[in-house]
Amino acid sequence: MSDFETPRRILVPWDFSELSRRALQWAHSLSALYESEIVLLHVGPSTTAFLSPFPDLAGFQMDAWQDARGRREEQAMERLEAALSEAGLLSGLELHYVEAEPVAAIEEFVREESIGLIVMGTQARDGMARAMLGSVAESVSRHVKVPVLLVK
């Protein structure tokens, strides 16, 4: 007996790279096999990454950043739709945008959205590049409680 559960929702983290495109193509194949939904998540920069360490400026900056968030999300979604449409990959996707640290955003999204499988691209760095740059894909695969398919 196997403990494998057929994924009903497949998450593809999207960063506009060729690796994301390949991961999405894999997800399309798997979704046809499992009759699953594909959910695409694009993570924008975290709001707190740009705040001043000075309290007087931080409040002002946060207000301005939040005011602009709606425009950033709208622009990101338009860019997503255009890129996916151009590649012929838009059909049947559920698109999401969040602003956060990528690994934390993906982990939270998996928990909240009943994701059964993640398909994501990886640069497959090793040695010093991996030590210095880290890997979102590696961190995600170590911390989430669902299977992760890494695409090179």
PDB file of C-alpha atoms in Angstrom:
ATOM      1  CA  MET A   1       0.000   0.000   0.000  1.00  0.00           C
ATOM      2  CA  SER A   2       1.152   3.492  -0.784  1.00  0.00           C
ATOM      3  CA  ASP A   3       0.573   6.637   1.282  1.00  0.00           C
ATOM      4  CA  PHE A   4       0.538   8.744  -1.885  1.00  0.00           C
ATOM      5  CA  GLU A   5      -2.493  10.985  -2.084  1.00  0.00           C
ATOM      6  CA  THR A   6      -3.525  12.309  -5.478  1.00  0.00           C
ATOM      7  CA  PRO A   7      -2.944  16.069  -5.442  1.00  0.00           C
ATOM      8  CA  ARG A   8      -6.117  18.067  -6.067  1.00  0.00           C
ATOM      9  CA  ARG A   9      -4.246  21.381  -6.213  1.00  0.00           C
ATOM     10  CA  ILE A  10      -0.755  21.806  -7.668  1.00  0.00           C
ATOM     11  CA  LEU A  11       1.226  24.940  -6.793  1.00  0.00           C
ATOM     12  CA  VAL A  12       3.731  26.479  -9.192  1.00  0.00           C
ATOM     13  CA  PRO A  13       5.760  29.354  -7.700  1.00  0.00           C
ATOM     14  CA  TRP A  14       6.381  31.740 -10.627  1.00  0.00           C
ATOM     15  CA  ASP A  15       9.295  34.157 -11.052  1.00  0.00           C
ATOM     16  CA  PHE A  16       9.126  34.736 -14.835  1.00  0.00           C
ATOM     17  CA  SER A  17      12.187  32.536 -15.432  1.00  0.00           C
ATOM     18  CA  GLU A  18      12.613  29.756 -17.961  1.00  0.00           C
ATOM     19  CA  LEU A  19      12.696  27.347 -15.006  1.00  0.00           C
ATOM     20  CA  SER A  20       9.256  28.554 -13.916  1.00  0.00           C
ATOM     21  CA  ARG A  21       7.993  27.984 -17.432  1.00  0.00           C
ATOM     22  CA  ARG A  22       9.362  24.431 -17.428  1.00  0.00           C
ATOM     23  CA  ALA A  23       7.842  23.774 -13.995  1.00  0.00           C
ATOM     24  CA  LEU A  24       4.473  25.001 -15.250  1.00  0.00           C
ATOM     25  CA  GLN A  25       4.672  22.683 -18.253  1.00  0.00           C
ATOM     26  CA  TRP A  26       5.301  19.764 -15.876  1.00  0.00           C
ATOM     27  CA  ALA A  27       2.401  20.905 -13.705  1.00  0.00           C
ATOM     28  CA  HIS A  28       0.112  20.978 -16.771  1.00  0.00           C
ATOM     29  CA  SER A  29       1.069  17.375 -17.567  1.00  0.00           C
ATOM     30  CA  LEU A  30       0.518  16.258 -13.986  1.00  0.00           C
ATOM     31  CA  SER A  31      -2.774  18.126 -13.700  1.00  0.00           C
ATOM     32  CA  ALA A  32      -4.071  16.286 -16.762  1.00  0.00           C
ATOM     33  CA  LEU A  33      -2.975  12.966 -15.254  1.00  0.00           C
ATOM     34  CA  TYR A  34      -4.442  13.650 -11.797  1.00  0.00           C
ATOM     35  CA  GLU A  35      -7.313  15.914 -12.881  1.00  0.00           C
ATOM     36  CA  SER A  36      -5.895  18.578 -10.570  1.00  0.00           C
ATOM     37  CA  GLU A  37      -6.129  22.361 -10.468  1.00  0.00           C
ATOM     38  CA  ILE A  38      -2.994  24.422 -11.066  1.00  0.00           C
ATOM     39  CA  VAL A  39      -2.415  27.364  -8.758  1.00  0.00           C
ATOM     40  CA  LEU A  40       0.293  29.829  -9.717  1.00  0.00           C
ATOM     41  CA  LEU A  41       1.877  32.067  -7.064  1.00  0.00           C
ATOM     42  CA  HIS A  42       4.084  35.058  -7.757  1.00  0.00           C
ATOM     43  CA  VAL A  43       5.839  36.513  -4.709  1.00  0.00           C
ATOM     44  CA  GLY A  44       6.740  40.200  -4.814  1.00  0.00           C
ATOM     45  CA  PRO A  45       9.264  41.894  -2.519  1.00  0.00           C
ATOM     46  CA  SER A  46       8.403  42.041   1.157  1.00  0.00           C
ATOM     47  CA  THR A  47       7.133  45.414   2.368  1.00  0.00           C
ATOM     48  CA  THR A  48       9.460  45.389   5.355  1.00  0.00           C
ATOM     49  CA  ALA A  49      12.538  44.948   3.162  1.00  0.00           C
ATOM     50  CA  PHE A  50      12.337  48.602   2.157  1.00  0.00           C
ATOM     51  CA  LEU A  51      11.492  50.293   5.430  1.00  0.00           C
ATOM     52  CA  SER A  52      13.789  52.718   7.167  1.00  0.00           C
ATOM     53  CA  PRO A  53      15.257  51.720  10.525  1.00  0.00           C
ATOM     54  CA  PHE A  54      14.286  55.190  11.755  1.00  0.00           C
ATOM     55  CA  PRO A  55      10.839  55.121  13.453  1.00  0.00           C
ATOM     56  CA  ASP A  56       9.809  58.582  12.226  1.00  0.00           C
ATOM     57  CA  LEU A  57      10.407  57.586   8.621  1.00  0.00           C
ATOM     58  CA  ALA A  58       9.181  53.994   8.854  1.00  0.00           C
ATOM     59  CA  GLY A  59       5.538  54.950   9.483  1.00  0.00           C
ATOM     60  CA  PHE A  60       5.501  57.351   6.558  1.00  0.00           C
ATOM     61  CA  GLN A  61       7.207  54.822   4.320  1.00  0.00           C
ATOM     62  CA  MET A  62       4.796  52.072   5.329  1.00  0.00           C
ATOM     63  CA  ASP A  63       1.785  54.252   4.481  1.00  0.00           C
ATOM     64  CA  ALA A  64       3.228  55.101   1.078  1.00  0.00           C
ATOM     65  CA  TRP A  65       4.171  51.475   0.447  1.00  0.00           C
ATOM     66  CA  GLN A  66       0.703  50.221   1.356  1.00  0.00           C
ATOM     67  CA  ASP A  67      -0.932  52.890  -0.821  1.00  0.00           C
ATOM     68  CA  ALA A  68       1.096  51.661  -3.766  1.00  0.00           C
ATOM     69  CA  ARG A  69       0.541  47.936  -3.020  1.00  0.00           C
ATOM     70  CA  GLY A  70      -2.704  47.749  -4.990  1.00  0.00           C
ATOM     71  CA  ARG A  71      -0.976  49.183  -8.051  1.00  0.00           C
ATOM     72  CA  ARG A  72       1.933  46.775  -7.667  1.00  0.00           C
ATOM     73  CA  GLU A  73      -0.417  43.810  -7.424  1.00  0.00           C
ATOM     74  CA  GLU A  74      -2.429  44.954 -10.447  1.00  0.00           C
ATOM     75  CA  GLN A  75       0.749  45.444 -12.500  1.00  0.00           C
ATOM     76  CA  ALA A  76       2.144  42.067 -11.402  1.00  0.00           C
ATOM     77  CA  MET A  77      -1.092  40.271 -12.308  1.00  0.00           C
ATOM     78  CA  GLU A  78      -1.178  41.980 -15.727  1.00  0.00           C
ATOM     79  CA  ARG A  79       2.441  40.985 -16.315  1.00  0.00           C
ATOM     80  CA  LEU A  80       1.668  37.402 -15.228  1.00  0.00           C
ATOM     81  CA  GLU A  81      -1.319  37.133 -17.519  1.00  0.00           C
ATOM     82  CA  ALA A  82       0.597  38.578 -20.465  1.00  0.00           C
ATOM     83  CA  ALA A  83       3.608  36.267 -19.993  1.00  0.00           C
ATOM     84  CA  LEU A  84       1.466  33.172 -19.545  1.00  0.00           C
ATOM     85  CA  SER A  85      -0.852  34.043 -22.412  1.00  0.00           C
ATOM     86  CA  GLU A  86       2.109  34.649 -24.727  1.00  0.00           C
ATOM     87  CA  ALA A  87       3.511  31.233 -23.806  1.00  0.00           C
ATOM     88  CA  GLY A  88       0.124  29.552 -24.254  1.00  0.00           C
ATOM     89  CA  LEU A  89       0.087  28.516 -20.588  1.00  0.00           C
ATOM     90  CA  LEU A  90      -2.659  30.707 -19.111  1.00  0.00           C
ATOM     91  CA  SER A  91      -5.579  28.349 -19.642  1.00  0.00           C
ATOM     92  CA  GLY A  92      -7.131  26.965 -16.454  1.00  0.00           C
ATOM     93  CA  LEU A  93      -4.772  28.614 -13.982  1.00  0.00           C
ATOM     94  CA  GLU A  94      -5.660  30.214 -10.681  1.00  0.00           C
ATOM     95  CA  LEU A  95      -3.293  33.201 -10.243  1.00  0.00           C
ATOM     96  CA  HIS A  96      -2.148  34.694  -6.918  1.00  0.00           C
ATOM     97  CA  TYR A  97       0.225  37.477  -5.886  1.00  0.00           C
ATOM     98  CA  VAL A  98       1.639  38.137  -2.421  1.00  0.00           C
ATOM     99  CA  GLU A  99       4.361  40.361  -1.036  1.00  0.00           C
ATOM    100  CA  ALA A 100       6.569  38.517   1.406  1.00  0.00           C
ATOM    101  CA  GLU A 101       9.782  36.595   1.809  1.00  0.00           C
ATOM    102  CA  PRO A 102       9.490  33.811  -0.841  1.00  0.00           C
ATOM    103  CA  VAL A 103       9.989  30.698   1.305  1.00  0.00           C
ATOM    104  CA  ALA A 104       7.646  31.887   4.067  1.00  0.00           C
ATOM    105  CA  ALA A 105       5.040  32.962   1.499  1.00  0.00           C
ATOM    106  CA  ILE A 106       5.092  29.588  -0.235  1.00  0.00           C
ATOM    107  CA  GLU A 107       4.909  27.677   3.067  1.00  0.00           C
ATOM    108  CA  GLU A 108       1.941  29.745   4.254  1.00  0.00           C
ATOM    109  CA  PHE A 109       0.192  29.484   0.895  1.00  0.00           C
ATOM    110  CA  VAL A 110       0.525  25.686   0.921  1.00  0.00           C
ATOM    111  CA  ARG A 111      -1.079  25.503   4.369  1.00  0.00           C
ATOM    112  CA  GLU A 112      -3.901  27.947   3.665  1.00  0.00           C
ATOM    113  CA  GLU A 113      -4.827  26.821   0.136  1.00  0.00           C
ATOM    114  CA  SER A 114      -4.862  23.008   0.521  1.00  0.00           C
ATOM    115  CA  ILE A 115      -1.989  22.443  -1.888  1.00  0.00           C
ATOM    116  CA  GLY A 116      -1.137  18.775  -2.489  1.00  0.00           C
ATOM    117  CA  LEU A 117       1.986  19.136  -4.643  1.00  0.00           C
ATOM    118  CA  ILE A 118       4.491  21.859  -5.474  1.00  0.00           C
ATOM    119  CA  VAL A 119       6.229  21.909  -8.856  1.00  0.00           C
ATOM    120  CA  MET A 120       9.010  24.476  -9.001  1.00  0.00           C
ATOM    121  CA  GLY A 121      12.178  25.296 -10.856  1.00  0.00           C
ATOM    122  CA  THR A 122      15.595  25.110  -9.267  1.00  0.00           C
ATOM    123  CA  GLN A 123      18.937  26.457 -10.393  1.00  0.00           C
ATOM    124  CA  ALA A 124      20.586  23.409  -8.795  1.00  0.00           C
ATOM    125  CA  ARG A 125      23.503  25.449  -7.504  1.00  0.00           C
ATOM    126  CA  ASP A 126      26.207  23.712  -5.571  1.00  0.00           C
ATOM    127  CA  GLY A 127      29.325  24.566  -3.641  1.00  0.00           C
ATOM    128  CA  MET A 128      30.037  28.203  -2.839  1.00  0.00           C
ATOM    129  CA  ALA A 129      27.153  29.603  -4.923  1.00  0.00           C
ATOM    130  CA  ARG A 130      24.686  27.511  -2.936  1.00  0.00           C
ATOM    131  CA  ALA A 131      26.266  28.495   0.391  1.00  0.00           C
ATOM    132  CA  MET A 132      26.211  32.202  -0.454  1.00  0.00           C
ATOM    133  CA  LEU A 133      22.937  32.501  -2.345  1.00  0.00           C
ATOM    134  CA  GLY A 134      20.878  29.772  -0.730  1.00  0.00           C
ATOM    135  CA  SER A 135      18.040  28.133  -2.548  1.00  0.00           C
ATOM    136  CA  VAL A 136      14.355  28.924  -2.278  1.00  0.00           C
ATOM    137  CA  ALA A 137      13.551  25.536  -3.815  1.00  0.00           C
ATOM    138  CA  GLU A 138      15.738  23.685  -1.321  1.00  0.00           C
ATOM    139  CA  SER A 139      14.281  25.564   1.647  1.00  0.00           C
ATOM    140  CA  VAL A 140      10.743  24.959   0.462  1.00  0.00           C
ATOM    141  CA  SER A 141      11.378  21.248  -0.090  1.00  0.00           C
ATOM    142  CA  ARG A 142      12.812  20.921   3.427  1.00  0.00           C
ATOM    143  CA  HIS A 143      10.001  22.761   5.226  1.00  0.00           C
ATOM    144  CA  VAL A 144       6.669  22.013   3.551  1.00  0.00           C
ATOM    145  CA  LYS A 145       4.626  18.935   4.381  1.00  0.00           C
ATOM    146  CA  VAL A 146       3.667  18.139   0.759  1.00  0.00           C
ATOM    147  CA  PRO A 147       5.681  16.572  -2.066  1.00  0.00           C
ATOM    148  CA  VAL A 148       7.874  18.925  -4.089  1.00  0.00           C
ATOM    149  CA  LEU A 149       8.919  18.228  -7.676  1.00  0.00           C
ATOM    150  CA  LEU A 150      12.026  20.231  -8.571  1.00  0.00           C
ATOM    151  CA  VAL A 151      12.542  20.975 -12.253  1.00  0.00           C
ATOM    152  CA  LYS A 152      15.968  21.834 -13.683  1.00  0.00           C
TER     153      LYS A 152
END
